[in-house]
Tab-separated table of C-alpha atoms and ligand atoms in Angstrom:
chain	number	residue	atom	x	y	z
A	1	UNK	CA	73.750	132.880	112.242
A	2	UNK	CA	73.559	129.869	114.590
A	3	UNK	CA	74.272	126.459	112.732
A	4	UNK	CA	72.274	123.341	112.971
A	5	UNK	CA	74.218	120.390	113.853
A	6	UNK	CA	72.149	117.403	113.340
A	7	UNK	CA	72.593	114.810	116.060
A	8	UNK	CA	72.016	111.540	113.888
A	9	UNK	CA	73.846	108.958	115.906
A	10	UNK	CA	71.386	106.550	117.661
A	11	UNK	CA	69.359	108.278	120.147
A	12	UNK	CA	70.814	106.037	122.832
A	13	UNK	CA	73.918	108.201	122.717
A	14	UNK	CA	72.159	111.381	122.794
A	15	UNK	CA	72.254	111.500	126.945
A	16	UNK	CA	75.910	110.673	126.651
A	17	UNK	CA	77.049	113.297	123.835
A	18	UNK	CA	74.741	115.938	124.272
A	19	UNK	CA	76.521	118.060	127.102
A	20	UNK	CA	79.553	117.237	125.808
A	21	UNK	CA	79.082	118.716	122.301
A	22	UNK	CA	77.521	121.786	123.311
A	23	UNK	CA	80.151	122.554	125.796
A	24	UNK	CA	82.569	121.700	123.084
A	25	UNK	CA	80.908	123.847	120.561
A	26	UNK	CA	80.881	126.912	123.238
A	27	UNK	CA	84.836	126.349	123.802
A	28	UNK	CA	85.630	126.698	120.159
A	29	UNK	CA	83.664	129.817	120.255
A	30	UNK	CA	80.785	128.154	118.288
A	31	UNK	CA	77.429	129.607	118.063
A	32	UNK	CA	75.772	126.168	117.061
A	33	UNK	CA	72.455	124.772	118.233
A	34	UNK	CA	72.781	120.293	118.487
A	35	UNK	CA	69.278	118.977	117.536
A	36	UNK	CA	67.849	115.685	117.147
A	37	UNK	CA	65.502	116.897	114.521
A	38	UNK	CA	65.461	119.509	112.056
A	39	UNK	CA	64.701	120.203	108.370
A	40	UNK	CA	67.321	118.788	106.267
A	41	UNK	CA	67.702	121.719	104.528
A	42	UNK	CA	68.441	123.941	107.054
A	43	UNK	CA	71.374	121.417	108.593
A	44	UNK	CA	75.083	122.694	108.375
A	45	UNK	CA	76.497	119.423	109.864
A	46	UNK	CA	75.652	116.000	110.830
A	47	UNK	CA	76.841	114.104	114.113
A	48	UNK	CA	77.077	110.410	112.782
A	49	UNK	CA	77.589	106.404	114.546
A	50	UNK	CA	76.198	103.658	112.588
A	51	UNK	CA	73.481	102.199	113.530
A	52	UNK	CA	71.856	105.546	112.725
A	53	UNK	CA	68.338	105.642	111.373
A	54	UNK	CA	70.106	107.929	109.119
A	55	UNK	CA	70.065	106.731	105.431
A	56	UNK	CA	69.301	108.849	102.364
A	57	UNK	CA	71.886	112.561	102.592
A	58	UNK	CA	69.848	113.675	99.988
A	59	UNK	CA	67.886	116.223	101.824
A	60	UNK	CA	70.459	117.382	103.608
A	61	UNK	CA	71.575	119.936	101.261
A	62	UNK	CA	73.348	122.545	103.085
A	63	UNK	CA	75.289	120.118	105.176
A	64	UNK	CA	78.855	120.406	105.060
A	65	UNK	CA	80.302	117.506	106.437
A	66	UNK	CA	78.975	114.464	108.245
A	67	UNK	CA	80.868	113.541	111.164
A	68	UNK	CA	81.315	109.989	112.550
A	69	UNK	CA	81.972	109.330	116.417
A	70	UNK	CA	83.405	106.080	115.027
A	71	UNK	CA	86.781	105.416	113.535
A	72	UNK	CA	85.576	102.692	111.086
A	73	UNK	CA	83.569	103.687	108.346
A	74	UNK	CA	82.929	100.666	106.200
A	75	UNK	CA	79.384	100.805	107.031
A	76	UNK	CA	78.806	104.616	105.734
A	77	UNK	CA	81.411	105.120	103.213
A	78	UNK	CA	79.856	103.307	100.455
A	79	UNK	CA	76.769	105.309	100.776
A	80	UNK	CA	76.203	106.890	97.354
A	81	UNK	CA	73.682	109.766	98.834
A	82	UNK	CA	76.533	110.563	100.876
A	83	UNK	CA	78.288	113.137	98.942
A	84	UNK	CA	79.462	116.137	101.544
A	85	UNK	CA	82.948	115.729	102.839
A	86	UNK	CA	83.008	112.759	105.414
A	87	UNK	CA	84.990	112.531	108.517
A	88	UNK	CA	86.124	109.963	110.613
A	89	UNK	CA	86.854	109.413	114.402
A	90	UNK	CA	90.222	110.325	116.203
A	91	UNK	CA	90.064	110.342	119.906
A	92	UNK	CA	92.758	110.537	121.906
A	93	UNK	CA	90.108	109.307	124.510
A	94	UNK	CA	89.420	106.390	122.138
A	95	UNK	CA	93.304	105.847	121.266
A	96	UNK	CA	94.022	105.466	124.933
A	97	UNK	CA	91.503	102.643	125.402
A	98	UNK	CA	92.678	101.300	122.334
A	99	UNK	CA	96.417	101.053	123.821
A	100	UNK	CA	95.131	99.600	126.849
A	101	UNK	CA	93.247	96.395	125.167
A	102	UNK	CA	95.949	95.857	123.449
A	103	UNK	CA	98.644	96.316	126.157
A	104	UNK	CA	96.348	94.232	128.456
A	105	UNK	CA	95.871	91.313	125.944
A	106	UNK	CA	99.152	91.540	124.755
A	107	UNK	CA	100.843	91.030	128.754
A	108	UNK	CA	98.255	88.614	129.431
A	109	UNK	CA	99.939	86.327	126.748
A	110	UNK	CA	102.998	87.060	126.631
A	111	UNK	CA	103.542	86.612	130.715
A	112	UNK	CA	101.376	83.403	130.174
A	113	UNK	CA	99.129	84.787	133.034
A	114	UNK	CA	96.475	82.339	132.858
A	115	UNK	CA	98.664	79.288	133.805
A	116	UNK	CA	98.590	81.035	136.869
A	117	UNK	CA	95.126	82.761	137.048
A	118	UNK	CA	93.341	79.364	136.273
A	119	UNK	CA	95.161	76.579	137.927
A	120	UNK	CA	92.686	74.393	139.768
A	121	UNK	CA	96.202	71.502	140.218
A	122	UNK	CA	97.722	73.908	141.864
A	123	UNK	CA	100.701	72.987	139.682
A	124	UNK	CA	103.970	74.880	140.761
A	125	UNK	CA	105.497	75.753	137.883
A	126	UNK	CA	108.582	77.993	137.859
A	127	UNK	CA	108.901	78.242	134.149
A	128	UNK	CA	109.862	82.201	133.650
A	129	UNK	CA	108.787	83.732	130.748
A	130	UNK	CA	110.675	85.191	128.416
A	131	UNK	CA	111.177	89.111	128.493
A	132	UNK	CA	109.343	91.708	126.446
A	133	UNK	CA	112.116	92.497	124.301
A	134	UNK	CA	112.660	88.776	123.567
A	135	UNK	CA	108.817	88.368	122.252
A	136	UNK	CA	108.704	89.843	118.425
A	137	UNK	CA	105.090	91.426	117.816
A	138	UNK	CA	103.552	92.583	114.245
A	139	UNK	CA	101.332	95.688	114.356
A	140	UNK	CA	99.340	95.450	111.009
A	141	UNK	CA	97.954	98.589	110.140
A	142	UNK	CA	100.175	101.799	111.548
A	143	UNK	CA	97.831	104.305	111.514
A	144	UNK	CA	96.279	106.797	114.312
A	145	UNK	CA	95.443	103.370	116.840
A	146	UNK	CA	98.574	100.980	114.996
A	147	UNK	CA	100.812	103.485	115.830
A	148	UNK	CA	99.898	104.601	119.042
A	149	UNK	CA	99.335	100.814	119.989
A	150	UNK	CA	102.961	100.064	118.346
A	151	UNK	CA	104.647	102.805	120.390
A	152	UNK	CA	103.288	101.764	124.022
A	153	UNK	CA	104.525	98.033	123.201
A	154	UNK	CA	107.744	98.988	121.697
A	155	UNK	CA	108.145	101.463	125.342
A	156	UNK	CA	108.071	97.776	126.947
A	157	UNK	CA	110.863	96.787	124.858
A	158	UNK	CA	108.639	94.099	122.365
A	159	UNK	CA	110.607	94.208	119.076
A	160	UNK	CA	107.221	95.777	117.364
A	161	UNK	CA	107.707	95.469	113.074
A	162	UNK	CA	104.730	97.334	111.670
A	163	UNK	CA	102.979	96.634	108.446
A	164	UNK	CA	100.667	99.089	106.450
A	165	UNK	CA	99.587	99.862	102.681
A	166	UNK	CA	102.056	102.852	102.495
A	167	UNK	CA	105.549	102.600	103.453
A	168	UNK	CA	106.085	104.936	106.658
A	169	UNK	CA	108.988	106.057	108.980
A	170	UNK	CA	108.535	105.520	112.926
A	171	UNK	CA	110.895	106.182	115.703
A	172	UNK	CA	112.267	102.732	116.774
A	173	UNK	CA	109.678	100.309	114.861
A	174	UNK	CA	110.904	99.245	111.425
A	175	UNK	CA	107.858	99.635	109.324
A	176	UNK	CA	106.931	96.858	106.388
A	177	UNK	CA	104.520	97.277	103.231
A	178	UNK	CA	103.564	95.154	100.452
A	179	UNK	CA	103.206	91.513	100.504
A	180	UNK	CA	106.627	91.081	101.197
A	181	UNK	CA	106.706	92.880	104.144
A	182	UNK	CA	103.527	90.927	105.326
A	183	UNK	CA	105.463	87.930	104.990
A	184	UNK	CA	108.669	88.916	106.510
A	185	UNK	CA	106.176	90.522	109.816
A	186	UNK	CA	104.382	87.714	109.882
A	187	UNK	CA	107.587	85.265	109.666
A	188	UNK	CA	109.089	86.215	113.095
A	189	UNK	CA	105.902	87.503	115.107
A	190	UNK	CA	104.558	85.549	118.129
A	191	UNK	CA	101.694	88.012	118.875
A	192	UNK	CA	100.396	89.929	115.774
A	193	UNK	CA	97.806	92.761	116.547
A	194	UNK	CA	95.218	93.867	113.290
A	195	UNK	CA	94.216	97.208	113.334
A	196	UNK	CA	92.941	98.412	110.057
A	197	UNK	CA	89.631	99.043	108.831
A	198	UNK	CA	87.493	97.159	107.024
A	199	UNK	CA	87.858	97.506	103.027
A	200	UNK	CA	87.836	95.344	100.247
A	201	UNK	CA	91.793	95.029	100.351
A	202	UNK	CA	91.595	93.821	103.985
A	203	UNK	CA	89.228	91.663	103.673
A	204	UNK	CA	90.868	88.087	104.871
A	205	UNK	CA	94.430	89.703	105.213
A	206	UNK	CA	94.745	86.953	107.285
A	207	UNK	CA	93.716	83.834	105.220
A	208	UNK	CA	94.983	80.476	105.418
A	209	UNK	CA	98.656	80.738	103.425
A	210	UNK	CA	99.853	83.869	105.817
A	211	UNK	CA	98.620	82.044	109.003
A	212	UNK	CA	101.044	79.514	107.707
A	213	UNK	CA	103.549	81.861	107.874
A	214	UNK	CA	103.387	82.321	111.583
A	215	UNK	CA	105.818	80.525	113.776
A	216	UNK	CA	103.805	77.990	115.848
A	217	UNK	CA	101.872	78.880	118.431
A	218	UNK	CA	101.616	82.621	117.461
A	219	UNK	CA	98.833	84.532	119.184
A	220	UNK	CA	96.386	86.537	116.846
A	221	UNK	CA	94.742	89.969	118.935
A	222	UNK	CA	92.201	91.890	116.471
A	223	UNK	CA	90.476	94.535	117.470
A	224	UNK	CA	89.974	95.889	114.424
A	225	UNK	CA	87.601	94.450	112.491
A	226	UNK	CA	86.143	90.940	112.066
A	227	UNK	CA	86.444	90.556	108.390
A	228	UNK	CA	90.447	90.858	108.808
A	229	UNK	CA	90.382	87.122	109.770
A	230	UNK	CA	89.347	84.282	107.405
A	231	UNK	CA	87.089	82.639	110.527
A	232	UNK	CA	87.778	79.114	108.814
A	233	UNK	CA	91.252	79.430	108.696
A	234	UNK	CA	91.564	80.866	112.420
A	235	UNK	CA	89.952	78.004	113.470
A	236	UNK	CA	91.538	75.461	111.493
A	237	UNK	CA	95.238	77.231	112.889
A	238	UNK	CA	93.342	77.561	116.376
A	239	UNK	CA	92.346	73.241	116.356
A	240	UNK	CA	95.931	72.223	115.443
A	241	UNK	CA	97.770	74.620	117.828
A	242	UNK	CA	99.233	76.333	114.584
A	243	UNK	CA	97.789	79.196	116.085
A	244	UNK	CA	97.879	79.460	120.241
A	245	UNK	CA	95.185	81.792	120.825
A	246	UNK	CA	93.041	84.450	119.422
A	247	UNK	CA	92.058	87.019	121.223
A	248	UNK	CA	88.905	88.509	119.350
A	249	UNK	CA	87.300	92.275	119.852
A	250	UNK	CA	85.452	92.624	116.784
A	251	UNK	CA	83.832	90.266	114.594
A	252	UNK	CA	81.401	89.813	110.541
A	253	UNK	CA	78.513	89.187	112.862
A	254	UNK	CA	77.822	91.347	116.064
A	255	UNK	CA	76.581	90.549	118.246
A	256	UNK	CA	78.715	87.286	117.810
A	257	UNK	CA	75.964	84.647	117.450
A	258	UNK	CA	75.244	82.342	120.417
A	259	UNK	CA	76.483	78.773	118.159
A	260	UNK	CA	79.282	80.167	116.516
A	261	UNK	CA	82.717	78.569	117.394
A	262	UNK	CA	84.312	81.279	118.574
A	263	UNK	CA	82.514	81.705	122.071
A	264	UNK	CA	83.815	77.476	123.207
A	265	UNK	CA	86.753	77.341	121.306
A	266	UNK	CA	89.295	76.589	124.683
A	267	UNK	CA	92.263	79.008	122.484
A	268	UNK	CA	89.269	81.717	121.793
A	269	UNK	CA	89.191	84.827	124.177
A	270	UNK	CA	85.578	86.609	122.931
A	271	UNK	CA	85.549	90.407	123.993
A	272	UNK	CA	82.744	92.388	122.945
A	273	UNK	CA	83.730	94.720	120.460
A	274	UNK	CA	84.912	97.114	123.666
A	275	UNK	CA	88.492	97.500	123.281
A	276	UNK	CA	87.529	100.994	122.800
A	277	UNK	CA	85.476	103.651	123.015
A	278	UNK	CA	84.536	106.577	121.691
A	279	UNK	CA	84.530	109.369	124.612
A	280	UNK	CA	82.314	111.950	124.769
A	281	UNK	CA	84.470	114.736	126.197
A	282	UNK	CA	87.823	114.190	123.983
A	283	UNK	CA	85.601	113.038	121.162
A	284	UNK	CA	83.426	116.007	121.009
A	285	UNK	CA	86.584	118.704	120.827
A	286	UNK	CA	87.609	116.787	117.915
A	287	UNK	CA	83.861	117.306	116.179
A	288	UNK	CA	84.036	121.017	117.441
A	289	UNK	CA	87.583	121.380	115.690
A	290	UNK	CA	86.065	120.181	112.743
A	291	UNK	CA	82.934	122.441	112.236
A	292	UNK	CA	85.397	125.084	113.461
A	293	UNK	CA	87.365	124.276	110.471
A	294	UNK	CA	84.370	123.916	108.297
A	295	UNK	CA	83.355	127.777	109.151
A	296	UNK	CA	86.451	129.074	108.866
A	297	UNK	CA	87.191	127.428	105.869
A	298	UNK	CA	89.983	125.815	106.448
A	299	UNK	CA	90.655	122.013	105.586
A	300	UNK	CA	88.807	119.425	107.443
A	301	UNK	CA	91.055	116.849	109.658
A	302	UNK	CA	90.515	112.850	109.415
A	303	UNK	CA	89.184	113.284	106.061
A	304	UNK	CA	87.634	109.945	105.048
A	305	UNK	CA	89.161	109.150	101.698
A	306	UNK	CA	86.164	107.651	99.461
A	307	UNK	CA	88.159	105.465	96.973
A	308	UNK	CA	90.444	103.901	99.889
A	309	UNK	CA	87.876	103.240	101.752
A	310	UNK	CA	88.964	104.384	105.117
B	1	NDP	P1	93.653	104.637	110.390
B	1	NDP	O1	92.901	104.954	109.152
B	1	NDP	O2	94.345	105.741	111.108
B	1	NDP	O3	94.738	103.512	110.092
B	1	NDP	C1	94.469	102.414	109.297
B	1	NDP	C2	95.761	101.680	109.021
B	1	NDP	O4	95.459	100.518	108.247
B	1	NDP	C3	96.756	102.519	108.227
B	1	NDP	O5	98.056	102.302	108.663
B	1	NDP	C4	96.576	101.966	106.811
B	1	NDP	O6	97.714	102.085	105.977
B	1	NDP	C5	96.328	100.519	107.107
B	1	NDP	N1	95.691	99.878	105.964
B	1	NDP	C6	94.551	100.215	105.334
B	1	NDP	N2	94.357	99.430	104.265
B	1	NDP	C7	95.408	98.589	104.210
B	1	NDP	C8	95.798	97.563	103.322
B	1	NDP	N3	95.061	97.224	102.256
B	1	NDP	N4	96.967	96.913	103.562
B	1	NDP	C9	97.729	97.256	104.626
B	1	NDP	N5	97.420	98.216	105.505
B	1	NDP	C10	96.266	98.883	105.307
B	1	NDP	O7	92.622	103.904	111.360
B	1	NDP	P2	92.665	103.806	112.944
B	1	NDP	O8	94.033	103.409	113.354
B	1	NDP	O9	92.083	105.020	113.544
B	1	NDP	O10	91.613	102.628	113.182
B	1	NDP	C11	91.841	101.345	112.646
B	1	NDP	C12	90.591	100.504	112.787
B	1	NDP	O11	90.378	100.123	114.138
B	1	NDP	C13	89.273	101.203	112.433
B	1	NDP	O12	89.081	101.284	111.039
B	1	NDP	C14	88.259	100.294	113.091
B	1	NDP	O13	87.938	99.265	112.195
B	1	NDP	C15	89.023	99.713	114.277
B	1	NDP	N6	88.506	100.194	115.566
B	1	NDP	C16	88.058	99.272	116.479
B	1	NDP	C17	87.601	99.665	117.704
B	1	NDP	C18	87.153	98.668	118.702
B	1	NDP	O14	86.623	99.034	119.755
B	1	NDP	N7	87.362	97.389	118.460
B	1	NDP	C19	87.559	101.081	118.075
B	1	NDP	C20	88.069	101.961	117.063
B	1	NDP	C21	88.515	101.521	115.859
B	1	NDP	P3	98.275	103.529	105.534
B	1	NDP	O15	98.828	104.128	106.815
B	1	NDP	O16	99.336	103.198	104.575
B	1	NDP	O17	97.123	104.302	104.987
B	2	OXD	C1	84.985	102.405	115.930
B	2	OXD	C2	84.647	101.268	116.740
B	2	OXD	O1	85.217	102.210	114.747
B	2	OXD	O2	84.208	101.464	117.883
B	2	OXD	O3	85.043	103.529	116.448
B	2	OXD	O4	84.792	100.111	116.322
């Protein structure tokens, strides 16, 4: 029998996923049918991005998974209609992009590029900067876009010390846990990257006493989520040059409202929550895999876990 797979994601996307899915779908050997409408009780799975006029899963009774083109879930995972299995985004499309922000922003500091970019004196100055493996960096959060992220810095030699809410074990990068190992990461790290979703644990990981435990002048990337930051503490660090420069992706408002600090603040880089995306060909394999999984009954991958929160 052909499945239903409901496209719920904002219609915006539906030009950019459609082909994609379906081709996806016929590659796995799928016979599925993606629809924008259709009687909840005849879907078997839901295509999900917030933003979605989606609300209420009750209806959908016969659905057997919802599945998110977005990594973060913090704005579905609470929802208490939502009770089929929910999965989350892992793109090696998306990954990719993610390595490159971070890469990017992560060069652009450490090799001081915009002394050089910007410098209407036309000031010659020779001052070298120091190399990679010379520049400590703390990856917090070490999971599918952490690690990747981690990996692509440590192959330029930064001394990368992860930190996550599990211990792990990673080729070349000693990974911390605990508050502890926050500390000791945070101790030695002159650019410290925050990639973990949004929960209530993470909520302010970095507040006020662990920016203090940055060596001066550290330089903050997050592309994970806004609420990572204590925004009153950033920019207290940011106005004293505890902090050297933030270098923001993601933020508790989006878009980031026109008066808020963030957009004038001269150690404030604003980039608009696109360090990456979600891609439609890559991304739509890994939906495929899933409903593939779903029929065949075998275990779903990127299983959102309820109680964590991510
Ligand atoms: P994963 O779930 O694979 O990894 C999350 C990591 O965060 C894990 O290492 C996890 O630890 C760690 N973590 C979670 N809670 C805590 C905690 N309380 N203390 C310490 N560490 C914690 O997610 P992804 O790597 O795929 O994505 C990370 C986030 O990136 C997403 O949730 C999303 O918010 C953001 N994102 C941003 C994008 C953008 O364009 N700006 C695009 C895509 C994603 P453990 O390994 O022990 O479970
Ligand atoms: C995501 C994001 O979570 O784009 O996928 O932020």
């Amino acid at each position: 029998m052909t499945l239903t797979v409901l496209f719920a994601a904002t219609p915006a996307l539906w030009e950019e996923f459609s082909a994609a899915l379906s081709h996806a779908f016929a590659d796995a050997g799928l016979d599925a049918a993606l629809v924008l409408q259709a009687d909840p009780a005849a879907v078997d799975y839901i295509v999900y991005a917030p933003s979605s006029p989606l609300e209420d899963f009750t209806p959908y009774t016969r659905c057997k998974a919802v599945l998110s083109l977005w990594a973060g879930v913090e704005r579905i995972v609470g929802n208490q209609t939502l009770t089929m299995p929910l999965c989350r985004m892992v793109d090696p499309g998306l990954t990719e992009g993610m390595v490159e922000w971070v890469v990017g922003h992560t060069l652009r500091h450490h090799l001081g590029m915009d002394r050089h970019i910007v410098n209407p004196g036309q000031v010659w100055d020779p001052t070298c900067p120091p190399l990679a493996r010379e520049r400590p960096v703390a990856m917090l959060g070490m999971g599918a876009l952490g690690t990747a992220c981690a990996q692509a810095l440590r192959a330029l030699h930064f001394p990368v010390t992860g930190w996550s809410r599990t211990a792990k074990e990673v080729p070349g990068i000693p990974c911390l846990h605990g508050e502890d190992g926050l500390r000791q990461a945070l101790s030695t790290a002159q650019i410290v990257v925050t990639l973990m979703p949004k929960t209530p644990e993470t909520e302010n990981t970095l507040n006020a006493e662990r920016l203090s435990w940055l060596p001066q002048g550290a330089v903050i990337l997050n592309p994970g989520r806004g609420a990572l930051i204590d925004d009153d503490a950033l920019l207290a660090a940011l106005d004293t040059g505890a902090v050297g420069h933030a270098t923001l992706d993601v933020f508790r408002v989006e878009p980031l409202p026109a008066d808020h600090r963030y957009w004038t603040h001269p150690r404030v880089t604003v980039t608009p929550h696109i360090a990456a995306d979600t891609r439609p060909s890559s991304a739509s394999r890994m939906v495929a895999e899933n409903i593939r999984r779903g029929e065949a009954g075998e275990p779903f991958v990127n299983l959102v876990d309820r109680v964590r929160g991510y």
